[in-house]
Coordinates of C-alpha atoms and ligand atoms in Angstrom, one line a residue:
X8 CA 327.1 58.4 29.7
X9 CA 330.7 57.1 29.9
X10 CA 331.6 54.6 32.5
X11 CA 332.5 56.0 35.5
X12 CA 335.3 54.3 37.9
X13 CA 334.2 55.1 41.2
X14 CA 335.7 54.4 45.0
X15 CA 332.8 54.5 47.9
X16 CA 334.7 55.9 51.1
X17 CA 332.7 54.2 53.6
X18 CA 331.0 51.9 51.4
X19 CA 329.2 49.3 54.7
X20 CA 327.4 52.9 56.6
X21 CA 323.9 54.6 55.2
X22 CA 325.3 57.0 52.4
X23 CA 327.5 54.1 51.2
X24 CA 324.9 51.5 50.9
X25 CA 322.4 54.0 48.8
X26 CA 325.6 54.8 46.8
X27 CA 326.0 50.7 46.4
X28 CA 322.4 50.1 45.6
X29 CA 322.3 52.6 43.2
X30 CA 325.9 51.6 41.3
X31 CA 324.2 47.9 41.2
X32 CA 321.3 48.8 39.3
X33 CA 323.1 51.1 37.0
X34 CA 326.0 48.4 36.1
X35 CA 326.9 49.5 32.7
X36 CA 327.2 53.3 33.9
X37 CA 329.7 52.5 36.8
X38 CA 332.9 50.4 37.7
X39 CA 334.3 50.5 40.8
X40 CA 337.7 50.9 42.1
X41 CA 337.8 50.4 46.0
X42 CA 335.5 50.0 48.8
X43 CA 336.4 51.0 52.1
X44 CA 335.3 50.5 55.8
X45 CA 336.0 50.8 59.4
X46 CA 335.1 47.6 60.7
X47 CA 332.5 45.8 59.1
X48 CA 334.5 43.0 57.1
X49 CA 331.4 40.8 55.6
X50 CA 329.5 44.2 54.1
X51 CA 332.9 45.2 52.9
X52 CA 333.8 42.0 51.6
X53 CA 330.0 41.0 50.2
X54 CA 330.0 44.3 48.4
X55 CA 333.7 44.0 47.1
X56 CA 332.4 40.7 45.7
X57 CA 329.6 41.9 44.2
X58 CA 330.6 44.6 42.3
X59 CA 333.9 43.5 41.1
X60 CA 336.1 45.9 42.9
X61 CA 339.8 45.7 42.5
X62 CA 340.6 47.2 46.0
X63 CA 338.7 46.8 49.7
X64 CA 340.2 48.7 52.8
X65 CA 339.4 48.4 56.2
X66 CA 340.7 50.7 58.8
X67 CA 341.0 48.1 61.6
X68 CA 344.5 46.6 61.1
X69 CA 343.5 43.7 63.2
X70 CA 340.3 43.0 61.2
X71 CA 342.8 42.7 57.5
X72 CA 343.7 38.9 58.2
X73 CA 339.9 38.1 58.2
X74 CA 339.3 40.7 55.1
X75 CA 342.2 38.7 52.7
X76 CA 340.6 35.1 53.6
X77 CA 337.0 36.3 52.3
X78 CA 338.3 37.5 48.6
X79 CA 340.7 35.1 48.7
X80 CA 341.1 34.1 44.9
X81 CA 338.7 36.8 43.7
X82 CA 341.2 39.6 42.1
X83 CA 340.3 42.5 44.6
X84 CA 343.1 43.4 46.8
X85 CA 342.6 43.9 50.4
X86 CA 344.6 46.5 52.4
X87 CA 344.2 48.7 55.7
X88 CA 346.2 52.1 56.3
X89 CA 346.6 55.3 55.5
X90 CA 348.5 54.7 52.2
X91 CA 345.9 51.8 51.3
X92 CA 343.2 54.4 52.0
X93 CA 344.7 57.1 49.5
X94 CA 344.9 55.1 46.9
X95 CA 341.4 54.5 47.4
X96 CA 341.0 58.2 46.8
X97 CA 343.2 59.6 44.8
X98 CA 344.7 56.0 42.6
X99 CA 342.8 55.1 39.5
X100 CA 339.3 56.3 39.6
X101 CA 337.3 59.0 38.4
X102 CA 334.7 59.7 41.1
X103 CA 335.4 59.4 44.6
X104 CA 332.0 58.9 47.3
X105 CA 332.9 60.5 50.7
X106 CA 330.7 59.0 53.3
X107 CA 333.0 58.2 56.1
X108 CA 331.5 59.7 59.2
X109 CA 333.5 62.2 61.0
X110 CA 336.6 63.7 60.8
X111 CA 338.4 60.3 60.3
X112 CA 336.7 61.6 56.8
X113 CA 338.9 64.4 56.0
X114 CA 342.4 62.8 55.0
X115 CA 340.9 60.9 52.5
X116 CA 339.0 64.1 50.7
X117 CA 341.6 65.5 50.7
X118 CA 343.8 62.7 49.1
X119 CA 340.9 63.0 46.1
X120 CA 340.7 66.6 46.0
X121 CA 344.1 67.3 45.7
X122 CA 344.7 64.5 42.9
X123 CA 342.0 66.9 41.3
X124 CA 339.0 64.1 41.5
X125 CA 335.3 64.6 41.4
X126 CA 334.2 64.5 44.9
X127 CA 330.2 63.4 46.2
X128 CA 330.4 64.6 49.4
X129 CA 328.3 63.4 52.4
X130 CA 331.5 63.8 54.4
X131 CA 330.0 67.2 55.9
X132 CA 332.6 67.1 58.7
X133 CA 335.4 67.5 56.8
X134 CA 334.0 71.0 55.3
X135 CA 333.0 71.8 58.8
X136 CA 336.6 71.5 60.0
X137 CA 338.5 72.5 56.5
X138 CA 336.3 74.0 54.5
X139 CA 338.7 76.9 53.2
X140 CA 341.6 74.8 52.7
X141 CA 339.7 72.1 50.4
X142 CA 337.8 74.9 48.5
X143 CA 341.1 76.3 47.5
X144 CA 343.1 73.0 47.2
X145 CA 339.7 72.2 44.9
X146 CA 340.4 75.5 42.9
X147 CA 344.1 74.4 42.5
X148 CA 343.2 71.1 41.0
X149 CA 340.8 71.6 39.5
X150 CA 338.5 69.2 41.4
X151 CA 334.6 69.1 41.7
X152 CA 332.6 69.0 44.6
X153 CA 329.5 68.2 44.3
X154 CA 327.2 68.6 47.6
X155 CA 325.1 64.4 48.6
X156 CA 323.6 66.3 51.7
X157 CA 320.7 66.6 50.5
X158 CA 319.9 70.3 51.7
X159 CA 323.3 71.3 50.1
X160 CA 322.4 68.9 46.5
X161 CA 319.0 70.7 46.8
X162 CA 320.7 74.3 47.0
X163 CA 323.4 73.3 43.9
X164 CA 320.9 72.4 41.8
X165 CA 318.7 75.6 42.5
X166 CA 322.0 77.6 41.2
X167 CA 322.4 75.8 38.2
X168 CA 322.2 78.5 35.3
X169 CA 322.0 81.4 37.3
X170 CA 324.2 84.0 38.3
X171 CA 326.2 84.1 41.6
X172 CA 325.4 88.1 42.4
X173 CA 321.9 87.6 42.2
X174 CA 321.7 85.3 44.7
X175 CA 319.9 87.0 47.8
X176 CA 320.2 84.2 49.9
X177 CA 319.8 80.3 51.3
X178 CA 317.4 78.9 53.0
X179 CA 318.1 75.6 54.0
X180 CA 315.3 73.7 55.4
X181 CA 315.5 71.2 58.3
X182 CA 313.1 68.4 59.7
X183 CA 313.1 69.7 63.2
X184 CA 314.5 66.0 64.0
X185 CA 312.3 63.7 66.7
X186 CA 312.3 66.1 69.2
X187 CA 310.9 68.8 67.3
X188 CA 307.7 70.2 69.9
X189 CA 309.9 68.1 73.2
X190 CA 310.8 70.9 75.9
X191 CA 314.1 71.1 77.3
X192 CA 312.7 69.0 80.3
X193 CA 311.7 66.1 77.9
X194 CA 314.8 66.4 75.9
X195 CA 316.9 65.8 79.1
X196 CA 315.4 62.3 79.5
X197 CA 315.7 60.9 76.3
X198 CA 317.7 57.8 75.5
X199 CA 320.1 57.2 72.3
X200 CA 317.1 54.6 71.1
X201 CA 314.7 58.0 70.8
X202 CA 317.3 60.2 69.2
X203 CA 318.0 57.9 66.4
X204 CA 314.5 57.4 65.7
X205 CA 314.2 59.8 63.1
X206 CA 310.5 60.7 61.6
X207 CA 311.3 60.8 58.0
X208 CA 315.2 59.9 56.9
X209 CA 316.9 56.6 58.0
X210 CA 320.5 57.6 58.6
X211 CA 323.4 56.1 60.7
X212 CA 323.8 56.4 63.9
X213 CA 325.9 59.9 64.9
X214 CA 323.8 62.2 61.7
X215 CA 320.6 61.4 63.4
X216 CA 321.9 61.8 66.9
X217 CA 322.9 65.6 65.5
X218 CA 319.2 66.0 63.7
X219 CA 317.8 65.4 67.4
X220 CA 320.3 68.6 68.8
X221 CA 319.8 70.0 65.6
X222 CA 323.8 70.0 65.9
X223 CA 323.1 68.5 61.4
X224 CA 321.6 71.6 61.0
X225 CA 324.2 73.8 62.2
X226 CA 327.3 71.7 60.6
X227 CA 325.1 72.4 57.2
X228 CA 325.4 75.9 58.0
X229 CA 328.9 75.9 57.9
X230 CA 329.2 73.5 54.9
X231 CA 326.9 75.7 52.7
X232 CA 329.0 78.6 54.0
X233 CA 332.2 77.2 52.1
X234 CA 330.4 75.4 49.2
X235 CA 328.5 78.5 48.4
X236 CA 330.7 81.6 49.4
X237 CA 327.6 83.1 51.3
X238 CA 328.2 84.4 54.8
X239 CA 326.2 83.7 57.9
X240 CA 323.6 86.2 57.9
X241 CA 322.3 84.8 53.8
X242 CA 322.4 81.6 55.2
X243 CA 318.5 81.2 56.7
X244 CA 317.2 78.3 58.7
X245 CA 313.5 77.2 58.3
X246 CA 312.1 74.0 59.6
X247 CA 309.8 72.2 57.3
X248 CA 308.8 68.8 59.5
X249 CA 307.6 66.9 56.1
X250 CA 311.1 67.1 54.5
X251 CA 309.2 67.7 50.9
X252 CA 311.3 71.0 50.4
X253 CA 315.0 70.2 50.4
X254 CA 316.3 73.7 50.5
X255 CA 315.7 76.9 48.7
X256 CA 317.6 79.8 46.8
X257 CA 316.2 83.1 47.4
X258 CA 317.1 85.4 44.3
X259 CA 317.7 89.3 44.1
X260 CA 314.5 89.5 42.5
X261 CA 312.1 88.1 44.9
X262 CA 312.3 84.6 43.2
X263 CA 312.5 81.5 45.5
X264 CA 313.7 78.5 44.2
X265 CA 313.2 74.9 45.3
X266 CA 314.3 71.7 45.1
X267 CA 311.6 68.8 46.1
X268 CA 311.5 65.3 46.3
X269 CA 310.5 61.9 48.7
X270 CA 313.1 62.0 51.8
X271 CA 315.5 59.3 50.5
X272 CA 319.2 60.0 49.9
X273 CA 319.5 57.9 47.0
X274 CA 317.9 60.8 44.7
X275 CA 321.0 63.3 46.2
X276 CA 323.0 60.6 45.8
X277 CA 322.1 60.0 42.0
X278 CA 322.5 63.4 40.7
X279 CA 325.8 63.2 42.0
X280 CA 327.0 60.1 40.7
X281 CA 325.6 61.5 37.3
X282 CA 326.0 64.7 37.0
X283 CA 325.8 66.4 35.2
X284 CA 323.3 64.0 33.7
X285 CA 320.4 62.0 35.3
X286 CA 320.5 58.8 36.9
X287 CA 316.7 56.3 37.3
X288 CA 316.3 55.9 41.1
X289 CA 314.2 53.1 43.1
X290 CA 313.1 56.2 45.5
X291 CA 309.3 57.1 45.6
X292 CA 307.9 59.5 43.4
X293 CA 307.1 62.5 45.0
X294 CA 302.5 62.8 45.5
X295 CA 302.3 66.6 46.5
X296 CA 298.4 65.5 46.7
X297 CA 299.3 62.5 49.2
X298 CA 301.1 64.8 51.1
X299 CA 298.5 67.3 51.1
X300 CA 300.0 69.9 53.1
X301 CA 303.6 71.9 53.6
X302 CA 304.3 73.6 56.9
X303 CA 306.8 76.0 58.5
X304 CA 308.2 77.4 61.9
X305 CA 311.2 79.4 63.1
X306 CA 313.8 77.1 65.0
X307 CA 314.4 77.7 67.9
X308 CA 317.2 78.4 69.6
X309 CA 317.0 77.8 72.9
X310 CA 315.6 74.3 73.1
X311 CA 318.4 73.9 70.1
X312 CA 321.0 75.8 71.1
X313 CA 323.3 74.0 68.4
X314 CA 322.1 76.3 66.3
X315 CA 323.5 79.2 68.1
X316 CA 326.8 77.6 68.8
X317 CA 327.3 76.5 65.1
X318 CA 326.8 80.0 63.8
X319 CA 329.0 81.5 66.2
X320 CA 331.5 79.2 64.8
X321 CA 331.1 80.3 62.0
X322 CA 331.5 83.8 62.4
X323 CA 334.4 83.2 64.8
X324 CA 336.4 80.9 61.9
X325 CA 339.7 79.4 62.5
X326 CA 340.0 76.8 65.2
X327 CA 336.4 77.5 66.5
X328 CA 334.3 74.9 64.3
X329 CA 337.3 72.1 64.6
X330 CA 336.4 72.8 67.9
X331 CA 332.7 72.5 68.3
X332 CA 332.9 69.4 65.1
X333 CA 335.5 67.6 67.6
X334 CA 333.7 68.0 71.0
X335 CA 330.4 67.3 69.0
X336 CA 331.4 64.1 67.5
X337 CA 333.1 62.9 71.4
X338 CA 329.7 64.2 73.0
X339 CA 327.7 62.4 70.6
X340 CA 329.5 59.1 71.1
X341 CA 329.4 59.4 74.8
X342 CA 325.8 60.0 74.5
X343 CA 325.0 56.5 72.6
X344 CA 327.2 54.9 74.9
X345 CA 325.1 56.5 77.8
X346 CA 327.6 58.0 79.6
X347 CA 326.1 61.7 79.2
X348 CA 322.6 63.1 79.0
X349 CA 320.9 64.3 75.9
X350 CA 321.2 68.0 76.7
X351 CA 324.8 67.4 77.4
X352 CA 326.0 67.5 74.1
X353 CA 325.7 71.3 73.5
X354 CA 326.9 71.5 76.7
X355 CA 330.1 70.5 76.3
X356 CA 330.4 71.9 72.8
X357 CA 329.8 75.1 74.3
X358 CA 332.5 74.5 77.1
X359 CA 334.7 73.3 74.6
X360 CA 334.7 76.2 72.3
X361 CA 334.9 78.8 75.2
X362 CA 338.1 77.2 75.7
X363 CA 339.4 77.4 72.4
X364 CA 341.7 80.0 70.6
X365 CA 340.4 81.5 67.0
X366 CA 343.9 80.8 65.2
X367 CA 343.5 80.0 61.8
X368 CA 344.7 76.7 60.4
X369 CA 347.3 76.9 57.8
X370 CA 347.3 73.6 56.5
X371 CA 345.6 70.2 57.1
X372 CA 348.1 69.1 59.4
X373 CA 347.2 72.2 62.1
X374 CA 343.7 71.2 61.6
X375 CA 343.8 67.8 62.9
X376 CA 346.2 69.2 65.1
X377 CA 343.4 71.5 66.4
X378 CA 340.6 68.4 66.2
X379 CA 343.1 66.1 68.4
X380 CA 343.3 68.7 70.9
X381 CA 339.4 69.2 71.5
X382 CA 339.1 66.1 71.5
X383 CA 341.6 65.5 74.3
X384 CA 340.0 68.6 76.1
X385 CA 336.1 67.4 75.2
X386 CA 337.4 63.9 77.1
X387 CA 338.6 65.8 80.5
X388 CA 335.5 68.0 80.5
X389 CA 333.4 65.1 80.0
X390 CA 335.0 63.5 82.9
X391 CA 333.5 66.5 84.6
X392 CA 329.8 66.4 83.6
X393 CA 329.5 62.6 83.9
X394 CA 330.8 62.5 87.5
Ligands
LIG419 N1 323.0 58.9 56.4 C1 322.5 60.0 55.7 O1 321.3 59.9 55.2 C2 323.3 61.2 55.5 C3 322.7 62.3 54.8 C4 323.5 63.4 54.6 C5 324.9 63.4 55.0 N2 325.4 62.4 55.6 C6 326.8 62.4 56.0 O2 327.5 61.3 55.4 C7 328.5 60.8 56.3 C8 328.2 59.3 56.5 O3 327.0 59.2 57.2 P1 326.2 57.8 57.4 O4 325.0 58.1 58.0 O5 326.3 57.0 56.1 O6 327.2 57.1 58.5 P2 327.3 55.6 59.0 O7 326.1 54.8 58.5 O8 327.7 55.6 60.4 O9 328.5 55.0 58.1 C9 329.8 55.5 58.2 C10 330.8 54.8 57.3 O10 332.1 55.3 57.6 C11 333.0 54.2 58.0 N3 333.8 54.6 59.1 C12 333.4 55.0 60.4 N4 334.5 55.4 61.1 C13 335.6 55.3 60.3 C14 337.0 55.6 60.4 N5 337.5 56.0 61.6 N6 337.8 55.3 59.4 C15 337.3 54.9 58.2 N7 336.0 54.6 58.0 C16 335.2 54.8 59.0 C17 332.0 53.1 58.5 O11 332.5 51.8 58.4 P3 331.9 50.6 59.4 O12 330.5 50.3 58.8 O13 332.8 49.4 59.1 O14 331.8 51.1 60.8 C18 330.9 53.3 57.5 O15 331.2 52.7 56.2 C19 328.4 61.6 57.5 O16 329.4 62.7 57.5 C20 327.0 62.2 57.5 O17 326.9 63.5 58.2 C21 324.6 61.2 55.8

């Protein structure tokens, strides 16, 4: 394999740490370019250290005086803004790792896919929100996506060497998160400390807030919707609590596909970084006889009704998943700083979308337009469920 120079968007969180960990142990395969960050200065600068980078951004203007004294003398350059940021994506690298949470995610993909990089997207929000501008801005430069979520990896790799028209449909699979058998009584008491205590992935903080609404599953809808090109009613849900089965391609024929493996992102994360080749990982094999048995169930969703909100989206287009992404992600944070309830969340999703035009964005600028208003709107709504 050729070296690869690589930039990890949001290098300090969960998907950027596997992506680290893996780049470390494969040192002659990779270089890196630039690590980037929101806040956290000593993982940013540690890393930057480590690895040799030639460029460290943090988002937090205030937070760049304390980020130039710790590689002081060491040859990577450290920067915060927008422009720092998309050179990060788009400057002298070859692979670009979007793991920046939320929609703070989407300028930056589409910095790398527009300079025609190859893209490991984790960055699910930014689909969510622009999916059909950055599959055609990908089509116009000639950039590759390739899916880190694991559900979506699990899917692409199911496709490889088949064709598209026999492709009956997906089925992606999903944990059923920690509240999985809770009722919608139970779910209404439960803190931030039992929503982010997922049974079988450790993830940061807001992904496994969404696993608990099942609002993950729903944003993966929409992300396999414009990844893949299927609509809404090939894309199946099926939870499998073990999270053995990543996701499975249902053919023409009657064949399913599946991709399995242990529940650790850095085996997603490695067939990306690779790809098209393959990558050793430090993740546990996979011992089907150890794990003894698989199981399935419908969702549900009325206890989830993310579910039914995100595919509405969906269908609706336009402004309508901005909408639900943007109240989501304000919900969600409101949540962990317990200002709302549990069962709040799809509340004021739902609140927030009926509010909402269907007008489609034109260009990334509308869309952030659009998120900046629901987010505005999911604020004075909140205002009314928390009083
Ligand atoms: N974690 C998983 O296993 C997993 C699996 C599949 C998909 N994903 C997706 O991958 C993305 C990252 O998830 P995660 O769990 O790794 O999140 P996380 O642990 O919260 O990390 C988020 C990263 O983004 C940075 N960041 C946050 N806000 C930012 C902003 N406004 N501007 C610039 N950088 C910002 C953070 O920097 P600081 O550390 O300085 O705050 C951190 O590096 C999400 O879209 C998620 O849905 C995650």
């Amino acid at each position: 394999m050729t070296v690869r120079r690589i930039s990890i968007l949001g290098a300090t969180g969960s998907v950027g740490t596997s992506t680290l960990d893996l780049v470390e142990r494969s040192r002659d395969a990779f270089d890196v370019f630039a690590l980037t960050a929101a806040t956290n200065v000593d993982k940013l600068a540690d890393a930057a250290l480590r690895t040799g980078a030639n460029l460290a951004v943090i988002d937090r203007a205030e937070l760049l005086p304390d980020l130039r004294d710790r590689l002081k003398g060491s040859g990577c350059r450290a920067e915060t803004g927008a422009d720092a940021l998309r050179e990060a994506a788009a400057g002298d690298v070859d692979w670009v790792m979007a793991s920046i949470v939320g929609c703070a995610g989407l300028e930056p993909v589409m910095a790398a896919v527009d300079a025609g990089k190859t893209v490991g997207l984790a960055n699910k929000e930014s689909l969510v929100t622009a999916g059909g501008l950055m599959t055609a801005a990908a089509a116009r430069s000639g950039s590759t996506i390739l899916p880190v979520d694991s559900e979506h990896n699990a899917i692409f790799q199911c496709l490889q060497g088949h064709r598209s028209q026999d492709v009956a449909k997906l089925i992606l699979t999903a944990s059923g998160g920690p509240f999985r058998t809770r009722s919608r009584e139970e779910m209404a008491a439960m803190t931030p400390e039992q929503a982010v205590a997922h049974p079988n992935w450790s993830m940061g903080a807001k992904i496994s807030v969404d696993s608990a609404s099942m609002m993950n599953k729903g944003l993966e809808l929409i992300e396999a919707h414009h990844l893949f090109g299927l609509p809404s009613e090939r894309i199946a849900i099926l939870v499998h609590p073990q999270s053995v089965i990543h996701s499975m391609v249902e053919y023409v024929d009657g064949s399913v596909l599946a991709q399995l493996g242990s529940p650790d992102m850095r085996i997603p994360i490695a067939h990306a970084l690779a790809f098209p080749g393959r990558i050793d990982t430090p993740a546990e094999k996979l011992d089907l006889a150890k794990v003894a048995s698989l199981t399935f169930e419908t969702p549900d969703p009325v206890r989830f009704p993310a579910l039914r909100l995100a595919r509405q989206a969906l269908e609706a287009g336009g402004a309508q998943p901005i909408a639900l992404n943007a109240a989501n992600e304000v919900a969600v944070a409101a949540f962990l700083d317990r200002k709302i309830g549990f069962l709040d969340i799809p509340r004021l999703v739902e609140d927030v979308m009926a509010r909402t035009g269907a007008g489609q964005p034109q260009s990334i600028a509308e869309v952030i337009d659009i998120d900046r208003r629901s987010r505005a709107l999911s604020i004075e709504l909140m205002t009314e469920i928390a009083a």
